[in-house]
Tab-separated table of C-alpha atoms and ligand atoms in Angstrom:
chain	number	residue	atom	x	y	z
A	27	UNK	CA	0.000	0.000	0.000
A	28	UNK	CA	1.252	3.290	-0.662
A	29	UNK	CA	-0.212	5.630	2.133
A	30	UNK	CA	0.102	8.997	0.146
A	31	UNK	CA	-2.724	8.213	-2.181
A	32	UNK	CA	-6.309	8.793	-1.059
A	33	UNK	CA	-8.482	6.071	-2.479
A	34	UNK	CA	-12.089	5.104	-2.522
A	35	UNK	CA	-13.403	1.894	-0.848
A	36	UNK	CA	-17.396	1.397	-0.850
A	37	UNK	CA	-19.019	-1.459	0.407
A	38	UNK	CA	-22.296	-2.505	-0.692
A	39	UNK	CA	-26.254	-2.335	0.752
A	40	UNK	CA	-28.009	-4.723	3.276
A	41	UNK	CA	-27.706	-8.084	2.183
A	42	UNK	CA	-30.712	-10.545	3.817
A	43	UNK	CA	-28.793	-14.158	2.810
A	44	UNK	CA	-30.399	-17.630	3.217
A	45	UNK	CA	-32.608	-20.350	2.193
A	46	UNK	CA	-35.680	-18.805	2.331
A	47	UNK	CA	-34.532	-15.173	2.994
A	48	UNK	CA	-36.952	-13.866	-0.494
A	49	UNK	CA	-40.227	-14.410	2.156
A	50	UNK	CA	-39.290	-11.460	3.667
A	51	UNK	CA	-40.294	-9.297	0.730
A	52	UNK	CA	-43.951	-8.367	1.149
A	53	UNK	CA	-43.082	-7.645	5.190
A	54	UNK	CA	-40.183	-5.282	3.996
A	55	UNK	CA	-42.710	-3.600	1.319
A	56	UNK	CA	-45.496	-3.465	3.664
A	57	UNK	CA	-43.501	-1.845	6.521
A	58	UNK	CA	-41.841	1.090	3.768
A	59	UNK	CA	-45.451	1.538	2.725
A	60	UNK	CA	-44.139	0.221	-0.935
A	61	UNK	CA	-47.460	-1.374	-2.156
A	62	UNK	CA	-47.303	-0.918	-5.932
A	63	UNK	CA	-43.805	-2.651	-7.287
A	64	UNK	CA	-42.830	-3.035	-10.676
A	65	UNK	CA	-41.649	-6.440	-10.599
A	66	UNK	CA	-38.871	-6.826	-13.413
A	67	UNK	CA	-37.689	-10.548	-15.314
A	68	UNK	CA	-37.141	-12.244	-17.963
A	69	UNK	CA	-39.335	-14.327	-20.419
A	70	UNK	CA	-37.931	-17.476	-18.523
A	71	UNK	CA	-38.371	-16.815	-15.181
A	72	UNK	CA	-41.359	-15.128	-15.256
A	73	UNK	CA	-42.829	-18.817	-15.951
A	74	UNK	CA	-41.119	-20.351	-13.371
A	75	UNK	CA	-42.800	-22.123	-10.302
A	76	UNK	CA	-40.751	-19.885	-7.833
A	77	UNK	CA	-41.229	-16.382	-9.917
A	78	UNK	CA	-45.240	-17.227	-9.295
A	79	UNK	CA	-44.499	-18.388	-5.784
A	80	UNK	CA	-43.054	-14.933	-5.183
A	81	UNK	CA	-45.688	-12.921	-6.928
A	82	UNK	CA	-48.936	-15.379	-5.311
A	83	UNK	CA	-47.216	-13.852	-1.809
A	84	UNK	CA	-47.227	-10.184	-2.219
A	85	UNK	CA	-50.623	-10.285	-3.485
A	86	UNK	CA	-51.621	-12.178	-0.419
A	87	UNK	CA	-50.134	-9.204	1.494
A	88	UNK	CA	-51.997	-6.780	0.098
A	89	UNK	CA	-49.784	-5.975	-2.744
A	90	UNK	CA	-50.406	-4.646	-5.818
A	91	UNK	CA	-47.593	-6.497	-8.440
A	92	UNK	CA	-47.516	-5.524	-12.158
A	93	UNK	CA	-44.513	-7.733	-14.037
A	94	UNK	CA	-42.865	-6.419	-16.795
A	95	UNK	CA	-40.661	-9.602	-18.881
A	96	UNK	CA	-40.283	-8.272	-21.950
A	97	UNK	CA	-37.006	-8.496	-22.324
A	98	UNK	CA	-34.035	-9.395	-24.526
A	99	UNK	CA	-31.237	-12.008	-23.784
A	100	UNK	CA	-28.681	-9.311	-23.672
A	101	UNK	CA	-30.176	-6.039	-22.533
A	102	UNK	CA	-30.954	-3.285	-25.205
A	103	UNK	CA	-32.217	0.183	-25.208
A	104	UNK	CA	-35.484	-0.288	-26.098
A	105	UNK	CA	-35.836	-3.278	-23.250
A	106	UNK	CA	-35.594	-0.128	-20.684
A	107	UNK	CA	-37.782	2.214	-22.751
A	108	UNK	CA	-40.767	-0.732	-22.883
A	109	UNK	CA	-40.015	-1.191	-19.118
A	110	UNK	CA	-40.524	2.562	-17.859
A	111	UNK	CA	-43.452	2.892	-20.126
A	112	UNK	CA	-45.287	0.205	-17.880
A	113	UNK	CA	-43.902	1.997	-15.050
A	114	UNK	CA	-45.369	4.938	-16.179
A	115	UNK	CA	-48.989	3.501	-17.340
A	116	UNK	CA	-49.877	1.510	-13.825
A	117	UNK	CA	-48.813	3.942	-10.992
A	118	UNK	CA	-45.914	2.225	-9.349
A	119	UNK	CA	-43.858	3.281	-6.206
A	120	UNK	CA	-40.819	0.631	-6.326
A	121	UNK	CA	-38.923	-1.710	-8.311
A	122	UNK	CA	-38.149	-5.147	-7.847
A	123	UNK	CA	-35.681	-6.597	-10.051
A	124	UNK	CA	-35.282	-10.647	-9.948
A	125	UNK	CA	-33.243	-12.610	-12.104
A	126	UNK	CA	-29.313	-13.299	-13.394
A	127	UNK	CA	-27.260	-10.016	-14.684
A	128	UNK	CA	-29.749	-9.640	-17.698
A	129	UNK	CA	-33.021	-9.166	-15.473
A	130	UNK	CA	-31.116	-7.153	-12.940
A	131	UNK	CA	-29.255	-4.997	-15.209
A	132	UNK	CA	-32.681	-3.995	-17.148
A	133	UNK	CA	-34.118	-3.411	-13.509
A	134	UNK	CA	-31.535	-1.075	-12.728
A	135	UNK	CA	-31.850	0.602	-15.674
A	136	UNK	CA	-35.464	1.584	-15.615
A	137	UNK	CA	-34.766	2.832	-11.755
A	138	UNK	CA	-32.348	5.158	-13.542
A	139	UNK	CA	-34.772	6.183	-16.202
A	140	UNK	CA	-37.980	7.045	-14.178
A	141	UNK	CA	-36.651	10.422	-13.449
A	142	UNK	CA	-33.669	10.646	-15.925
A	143	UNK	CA	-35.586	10.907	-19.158
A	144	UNK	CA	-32.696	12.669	-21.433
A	145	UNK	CA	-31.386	10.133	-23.868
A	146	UNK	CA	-30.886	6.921	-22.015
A	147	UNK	CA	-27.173	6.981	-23.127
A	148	UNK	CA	-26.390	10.619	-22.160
A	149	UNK	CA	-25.912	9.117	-18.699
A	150	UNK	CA	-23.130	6.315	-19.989
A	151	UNK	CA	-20.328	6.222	-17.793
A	152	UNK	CA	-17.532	5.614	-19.835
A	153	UNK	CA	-18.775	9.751	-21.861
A	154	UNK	CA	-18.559	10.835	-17.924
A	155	UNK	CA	-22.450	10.659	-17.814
A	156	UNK	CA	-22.970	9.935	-14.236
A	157	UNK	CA	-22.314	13.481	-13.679
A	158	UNK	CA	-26.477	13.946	-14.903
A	159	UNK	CA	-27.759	10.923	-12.767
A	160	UNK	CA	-28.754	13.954	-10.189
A	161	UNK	CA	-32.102	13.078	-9.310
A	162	UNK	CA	-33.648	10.916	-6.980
A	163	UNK	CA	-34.356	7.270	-7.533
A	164	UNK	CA	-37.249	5.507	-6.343
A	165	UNK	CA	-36.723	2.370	-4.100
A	166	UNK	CA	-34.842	-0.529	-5.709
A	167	UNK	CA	-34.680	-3.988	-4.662
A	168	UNK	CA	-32.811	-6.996	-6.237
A	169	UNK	CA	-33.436	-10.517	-5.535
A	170	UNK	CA	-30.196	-12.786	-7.627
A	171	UNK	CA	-31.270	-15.951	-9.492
A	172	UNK	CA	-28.109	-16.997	-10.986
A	173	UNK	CA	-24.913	-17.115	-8.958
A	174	UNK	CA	-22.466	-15.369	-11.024
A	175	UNK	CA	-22.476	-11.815	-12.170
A	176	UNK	CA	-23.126	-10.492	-8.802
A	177	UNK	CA	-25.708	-7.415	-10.603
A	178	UNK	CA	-27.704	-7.807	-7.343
A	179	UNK	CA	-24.743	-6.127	-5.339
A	180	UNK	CA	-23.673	-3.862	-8.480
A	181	UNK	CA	-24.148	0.086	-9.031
A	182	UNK	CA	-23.793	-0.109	-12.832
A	183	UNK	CA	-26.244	-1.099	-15.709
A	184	UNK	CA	-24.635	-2.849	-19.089
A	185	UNK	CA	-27.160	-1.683	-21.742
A	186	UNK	CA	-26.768	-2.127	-25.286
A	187	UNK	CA	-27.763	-0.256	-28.805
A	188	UNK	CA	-30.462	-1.859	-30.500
A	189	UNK	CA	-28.863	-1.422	-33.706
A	190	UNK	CA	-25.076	-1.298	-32.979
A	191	UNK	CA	-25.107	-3.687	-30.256
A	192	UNK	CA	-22.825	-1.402	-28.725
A	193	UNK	CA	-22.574	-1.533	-24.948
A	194	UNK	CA	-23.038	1.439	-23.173
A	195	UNK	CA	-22.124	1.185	-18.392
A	196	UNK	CA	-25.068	3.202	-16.958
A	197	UNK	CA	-23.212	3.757	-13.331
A	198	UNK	CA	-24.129	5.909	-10.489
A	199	UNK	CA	-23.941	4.973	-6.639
A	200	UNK	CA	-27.530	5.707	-6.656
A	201	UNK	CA	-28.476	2.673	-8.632
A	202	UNK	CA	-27.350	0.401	-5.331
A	203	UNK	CA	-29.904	-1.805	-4.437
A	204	UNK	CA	-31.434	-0.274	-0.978
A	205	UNK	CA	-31.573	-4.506	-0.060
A	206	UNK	CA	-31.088	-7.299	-1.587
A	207	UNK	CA	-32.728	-10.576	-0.846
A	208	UNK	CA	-30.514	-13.191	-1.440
A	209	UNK	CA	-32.110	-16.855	-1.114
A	210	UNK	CA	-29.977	-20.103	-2.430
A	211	UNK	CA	-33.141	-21.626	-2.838
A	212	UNK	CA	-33.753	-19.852	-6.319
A	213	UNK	CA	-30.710	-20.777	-7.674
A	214	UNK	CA	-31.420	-24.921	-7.059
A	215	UNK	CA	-32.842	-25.288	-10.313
A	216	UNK	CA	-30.124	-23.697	-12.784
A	217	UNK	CA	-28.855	-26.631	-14.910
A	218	UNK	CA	-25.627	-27.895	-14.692
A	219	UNK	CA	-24.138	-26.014	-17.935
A	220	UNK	CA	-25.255	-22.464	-16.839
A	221	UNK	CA	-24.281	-23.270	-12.779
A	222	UNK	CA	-21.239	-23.822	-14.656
A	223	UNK	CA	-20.655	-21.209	-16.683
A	224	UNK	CA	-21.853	-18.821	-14.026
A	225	UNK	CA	-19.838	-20.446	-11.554
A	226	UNK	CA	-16.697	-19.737	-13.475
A	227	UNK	CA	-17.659	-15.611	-14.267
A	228	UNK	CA	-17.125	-15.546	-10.393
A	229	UNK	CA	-14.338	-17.054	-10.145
A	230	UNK	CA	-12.719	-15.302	-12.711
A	231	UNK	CA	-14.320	-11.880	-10.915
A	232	UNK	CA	-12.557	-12.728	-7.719
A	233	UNK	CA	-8.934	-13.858	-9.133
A	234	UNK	CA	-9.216	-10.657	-11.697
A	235	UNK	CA	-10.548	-8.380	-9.129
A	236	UNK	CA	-7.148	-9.676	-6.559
A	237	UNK	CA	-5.018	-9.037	-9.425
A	238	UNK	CA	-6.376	-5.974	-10.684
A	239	UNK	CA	-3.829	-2.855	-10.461
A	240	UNK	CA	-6.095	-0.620	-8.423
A	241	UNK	CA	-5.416	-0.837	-4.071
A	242	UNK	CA	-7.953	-2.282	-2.331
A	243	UNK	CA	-6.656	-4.210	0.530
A	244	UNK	CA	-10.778	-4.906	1.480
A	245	UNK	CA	-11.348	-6.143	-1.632
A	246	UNK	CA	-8.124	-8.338	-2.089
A	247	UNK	CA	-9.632	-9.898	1.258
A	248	UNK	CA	-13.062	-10.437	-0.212
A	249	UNK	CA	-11.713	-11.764	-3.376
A	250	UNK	CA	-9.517	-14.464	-1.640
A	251	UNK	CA	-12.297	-15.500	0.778
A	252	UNK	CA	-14.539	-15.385	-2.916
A	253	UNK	CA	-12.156	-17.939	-4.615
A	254	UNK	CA	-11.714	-20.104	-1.531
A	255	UNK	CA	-15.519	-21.186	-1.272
A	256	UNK	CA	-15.869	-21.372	-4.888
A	257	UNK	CA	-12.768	-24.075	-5.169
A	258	UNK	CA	-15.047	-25.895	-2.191
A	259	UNK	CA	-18.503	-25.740	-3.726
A	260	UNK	CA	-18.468	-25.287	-7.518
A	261	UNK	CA	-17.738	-28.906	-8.649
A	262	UNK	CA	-20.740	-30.143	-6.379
A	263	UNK	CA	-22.866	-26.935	-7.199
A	264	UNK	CA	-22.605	-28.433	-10.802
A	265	UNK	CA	-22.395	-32.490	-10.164
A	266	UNK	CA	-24.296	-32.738	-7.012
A	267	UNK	CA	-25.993	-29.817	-5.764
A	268	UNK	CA	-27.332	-29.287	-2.249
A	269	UNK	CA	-28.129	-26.087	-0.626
A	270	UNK	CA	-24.558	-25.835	0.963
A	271	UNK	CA	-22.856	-25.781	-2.254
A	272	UNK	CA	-25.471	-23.248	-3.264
A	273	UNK	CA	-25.398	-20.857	-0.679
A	274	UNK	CA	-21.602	-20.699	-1.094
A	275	UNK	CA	-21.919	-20.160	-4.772
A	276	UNK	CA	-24.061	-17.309	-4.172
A	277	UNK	CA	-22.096	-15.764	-1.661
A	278	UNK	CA	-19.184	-15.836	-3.698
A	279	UNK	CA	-20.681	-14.358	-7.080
A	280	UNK	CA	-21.841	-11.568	-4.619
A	281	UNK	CA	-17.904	-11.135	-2.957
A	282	UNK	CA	-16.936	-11.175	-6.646
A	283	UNK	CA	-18.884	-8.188	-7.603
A	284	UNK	CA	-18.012	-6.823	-4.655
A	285	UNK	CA	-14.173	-7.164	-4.876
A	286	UNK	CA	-14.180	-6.032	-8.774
A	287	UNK	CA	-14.829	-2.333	-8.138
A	288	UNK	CA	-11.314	-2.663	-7.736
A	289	UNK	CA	-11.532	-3.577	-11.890
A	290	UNK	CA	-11.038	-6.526	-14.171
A	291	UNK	CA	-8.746	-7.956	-16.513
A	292	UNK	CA	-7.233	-9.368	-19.348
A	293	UNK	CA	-9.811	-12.211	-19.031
A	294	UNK	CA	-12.836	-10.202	-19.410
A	295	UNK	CA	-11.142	-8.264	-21.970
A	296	UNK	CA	-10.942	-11.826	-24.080
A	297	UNK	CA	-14.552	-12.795	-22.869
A	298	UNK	CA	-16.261	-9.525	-24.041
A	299	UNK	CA	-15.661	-9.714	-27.691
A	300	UNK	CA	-16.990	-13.236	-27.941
A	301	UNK	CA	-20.434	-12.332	-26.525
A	302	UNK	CA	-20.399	-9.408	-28.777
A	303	UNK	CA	-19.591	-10.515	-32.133
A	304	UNK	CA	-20.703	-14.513	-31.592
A	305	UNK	CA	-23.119	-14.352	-29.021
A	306	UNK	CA	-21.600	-16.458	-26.451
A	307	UNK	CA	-22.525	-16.952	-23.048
A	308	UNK	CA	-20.628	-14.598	-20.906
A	309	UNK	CA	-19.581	-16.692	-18.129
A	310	UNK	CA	-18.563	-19.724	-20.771
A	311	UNK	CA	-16.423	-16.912	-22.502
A	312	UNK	CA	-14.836	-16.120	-19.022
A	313	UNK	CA	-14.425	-19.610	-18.096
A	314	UNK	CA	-12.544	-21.158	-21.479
A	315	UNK	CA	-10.025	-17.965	-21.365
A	316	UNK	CA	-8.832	-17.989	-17.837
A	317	UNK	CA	-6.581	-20.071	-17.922
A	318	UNK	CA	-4.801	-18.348	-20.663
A	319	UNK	CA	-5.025	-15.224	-18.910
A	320	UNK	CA	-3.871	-16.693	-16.057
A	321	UNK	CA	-0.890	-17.775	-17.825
A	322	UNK	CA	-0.127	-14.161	-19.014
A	323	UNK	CA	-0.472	-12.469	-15.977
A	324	UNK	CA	2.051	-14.839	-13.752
A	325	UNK	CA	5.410	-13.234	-14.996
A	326	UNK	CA	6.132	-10.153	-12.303
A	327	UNK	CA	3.212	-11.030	-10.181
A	328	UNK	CA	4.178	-14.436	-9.048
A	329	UNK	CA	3.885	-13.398	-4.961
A	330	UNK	CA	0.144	-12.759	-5.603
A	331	UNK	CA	-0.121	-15.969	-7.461
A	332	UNK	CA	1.535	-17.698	-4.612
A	333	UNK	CA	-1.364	-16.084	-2.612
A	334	UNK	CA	-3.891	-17.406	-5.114
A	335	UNK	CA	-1.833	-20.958	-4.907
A	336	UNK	CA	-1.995	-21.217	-1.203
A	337	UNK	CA	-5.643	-19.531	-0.813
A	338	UNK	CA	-6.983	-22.837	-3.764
A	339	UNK	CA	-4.927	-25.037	-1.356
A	340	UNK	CA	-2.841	-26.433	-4.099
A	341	UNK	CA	0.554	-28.732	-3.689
A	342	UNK	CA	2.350	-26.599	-5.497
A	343	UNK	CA	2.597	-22.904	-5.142
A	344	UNK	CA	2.992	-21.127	-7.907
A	345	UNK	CA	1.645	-19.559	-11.066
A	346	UNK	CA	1.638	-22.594	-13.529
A	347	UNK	CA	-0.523	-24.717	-10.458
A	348	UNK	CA	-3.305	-21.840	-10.760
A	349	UNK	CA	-3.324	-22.190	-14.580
A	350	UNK	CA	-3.289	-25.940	-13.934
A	351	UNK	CA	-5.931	-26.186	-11.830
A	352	UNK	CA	-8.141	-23.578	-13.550
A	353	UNK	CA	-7.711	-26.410	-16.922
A	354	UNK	CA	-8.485	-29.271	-14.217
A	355	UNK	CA	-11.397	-27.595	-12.404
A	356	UNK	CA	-13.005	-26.746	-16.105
A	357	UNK	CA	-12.396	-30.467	-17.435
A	358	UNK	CA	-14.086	-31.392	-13.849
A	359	UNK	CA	-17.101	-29.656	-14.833
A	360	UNK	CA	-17.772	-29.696	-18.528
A	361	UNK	CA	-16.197	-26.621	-19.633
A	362	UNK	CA	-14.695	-27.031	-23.481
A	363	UNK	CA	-10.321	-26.516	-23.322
A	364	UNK	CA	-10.060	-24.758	-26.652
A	365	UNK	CA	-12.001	-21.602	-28.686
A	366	UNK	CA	-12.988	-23.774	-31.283
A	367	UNK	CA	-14.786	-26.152	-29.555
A	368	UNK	CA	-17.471	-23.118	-28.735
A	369	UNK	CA	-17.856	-21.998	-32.620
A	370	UNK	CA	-14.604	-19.874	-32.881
A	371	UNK	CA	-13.031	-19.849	-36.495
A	372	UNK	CA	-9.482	-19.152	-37.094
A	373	UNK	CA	-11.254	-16.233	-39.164
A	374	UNK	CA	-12.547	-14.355	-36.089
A	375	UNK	CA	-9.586	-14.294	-34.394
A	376	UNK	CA	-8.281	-10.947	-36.059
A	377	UNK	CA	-11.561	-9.581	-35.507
A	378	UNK	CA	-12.072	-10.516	-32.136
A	379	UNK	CA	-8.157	-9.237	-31.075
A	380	UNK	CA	-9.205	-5.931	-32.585
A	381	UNK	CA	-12.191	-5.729	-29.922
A	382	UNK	CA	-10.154	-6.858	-27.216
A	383	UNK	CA	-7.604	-4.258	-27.245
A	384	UNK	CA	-10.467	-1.391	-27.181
A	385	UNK	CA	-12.564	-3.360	-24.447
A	386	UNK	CA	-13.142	-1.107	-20.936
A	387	UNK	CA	-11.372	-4.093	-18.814
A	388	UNK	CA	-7.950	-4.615	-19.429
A	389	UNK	CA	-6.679	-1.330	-18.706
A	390	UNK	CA	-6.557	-2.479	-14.862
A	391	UNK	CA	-5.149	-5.784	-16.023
A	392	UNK	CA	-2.066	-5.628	-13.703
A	393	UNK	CA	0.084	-5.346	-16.675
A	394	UNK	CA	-0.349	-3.802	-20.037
A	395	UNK	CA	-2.052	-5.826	-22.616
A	396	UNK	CA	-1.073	-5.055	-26.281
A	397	UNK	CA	-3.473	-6.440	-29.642
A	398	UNK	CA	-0.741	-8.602	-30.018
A	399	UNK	CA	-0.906	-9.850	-26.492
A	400	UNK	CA	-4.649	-11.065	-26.928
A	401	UNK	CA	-3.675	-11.904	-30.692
A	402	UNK	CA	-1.563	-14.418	-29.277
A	403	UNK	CA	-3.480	-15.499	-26.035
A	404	UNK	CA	-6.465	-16.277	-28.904
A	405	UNK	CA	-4.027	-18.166	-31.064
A	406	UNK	CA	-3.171	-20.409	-27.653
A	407	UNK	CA	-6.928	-20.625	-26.729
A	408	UNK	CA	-8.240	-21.641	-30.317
B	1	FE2	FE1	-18.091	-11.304	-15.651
């Protein structure tokens, strides 16, 4: 630590954790006199037995619940326009976001919009656009399905263009959940491939986020804590879940997003441009490049791989046992070793390198990361 420069270290809302901790919803809207939500999903969920569960008990409370699903896969634009339209037609007083990063993010974004109504992209983050999020907010409540992006915990909203496909970061420290409910018991029934996938985005949030240039000695500590109880629960949360593995895997997703205010890496930086230009699933892109990325990132920081090492409880350590285990732990649970086994072709490999290098995450990659860097790290991963 260098103790002449100031930094910033936030740490997030209430947090209700536990099987069963989603019950307390209608008591917490009922005592804040919140009695007209805007309930926000997905197509999926909003079909599922628990989503109906969860709307069947705020009515019984008293509560009035419109649900807005309409949404995309990957967020877009006109997803958040559709959304505050419903807000504005039905005379709501809340929102109530439920779902994986998609859901939540959309959520987020229509809290931002129902008093920010300039162009929704006027307020991106990365043209210094949080400087118009000046208005209040009204009360916004997440409630994770998925345990991997950590959105429930997040202050940010990924949003893309319709037409470009562009993402835009809608970010202000007013978009924090004011709780979060977060119950294992929702995430029981996520099939093995996406517990998987989403399993491994965490993961690769808590060793980026411990890597990442930026100090944060309160992160580092969440992010080593993060990786510890994923290395003890992920394999069963995939082969053999029971609600131990799955509470851990949701408390680590959550220490993920916590720990990667300090920023990302190289890893997301290779992830990003799949989902963008072959629609892969985010978490799968993150979980076939880490080891690479791993790899790139030992030389110069082996003492915080050692940390890494010893934290995964490996025989050896070092560097190459991270990258080794990261290959071992993927085999373990049905993640593909190589690009091309995803739908890669040696043809998008220019293509994706060029995205790479202009991607928001790398730049706290401990070290620099050139095109020819991720040129090279796609070569080795195809
Ligand atoms: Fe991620």
């Amino acid at each position: 630590m260098n103790s002449q420069q100031i930094i910033t270290l936030t740490i997030p809302t209430t947090i209700r954790f536990g099987c069963g901790a989603v019950k307390e919803l209608p008591d917490y809207l009922n005592k804040r006199s919140l009695s007209r939500p805007l309930v926000v999903t997905d197509p999926t969920i909003a079909q599922l037995p628990f989503f109906k569960e969860i709307v069947a008990d705020l009515e019984r409370a008293g509560i009035s619940v419109v649900v807005f699903s309409d949404t995309h896969k990957n967020p877009v634009k006109s997803d958040v326009y559709k959304g505050t339209e419903v807000w504005d037609s039905t005379d709501r007083d809340s929102i109530v976001g439920i779902g994986g990063g998609a859901a939540l993010d959309i959520a987020r974004a229509i809290t931002l919009r129902v008093h920010h109504r300039e162009d929704l992209f006027k307020y991106d983050d990365l043209i210094g656009g949080d400087v118009y999020v000046t208005n209040e907010v009204p009360p916004f409540i997440t409630i994770p399905t998925t345990s991997g992006t950590g959105s429930e915990v997040g202050r940010s909203a990924i949003i893309a263009d319709d037409e470009t496909h562009q993402k835009r970061i809608l970010f202000s420290p007013k978009l924090m959940a004011q709780i979060v409910f977060a119950d294992p018991l929702l995430t029981m029934g996520l099939p093995p491939h996406i517990t998987a996938a989403t399993g491994m985005d965490a993961l690769t949030h808590n060793m980026e986020a411990f890597l990442a240039k930026n100090p944060n000695p309160i992160c580092d500590g969440i992010a080593l804590e993060g990786m510890y109880l994923i290395a003890h629960s992920l394999e069963k949360a995939v082969l053999d879940p029971d609600e131990n593995s799955r509470s851990n895997m949701l408390m680590a997703s959550m220490m993920g997003a916590i720990a990667f205010q300090k920023g990302l890496g190289v890893v997301h930086s290779l992830a990003h441009p799949l989902s963008s230009l072959l629609d892969t699933h985010h978490g799968l892109a993150n979980a076939v490049n880490i080891p690479y990325g791993m790899g790139f990132n030992i030389a110069g920081f082996e003492d915080k791989f050692k940390r890494i090492a010893h934290t995964l409880e490996l025989p050896k350590e070092n560097g190459e046992s991270v990258v080794q285990y990261l290959f071992d732990l993927n085999a373990r649970i049905g993640i593909p070793r190589k690009l091309r086994e995803i739908g890669v072709k040696e043809e998008h490999l220019d293509p994706l390198a060029d995205l790479a290098v202009a991607d928001f995450a790398h730049p706290n990659n401990p070290k620099p990361v050139s095109r020819n860097d991720f040129r090279i790290l796609y070569e080795q991963a195809y």
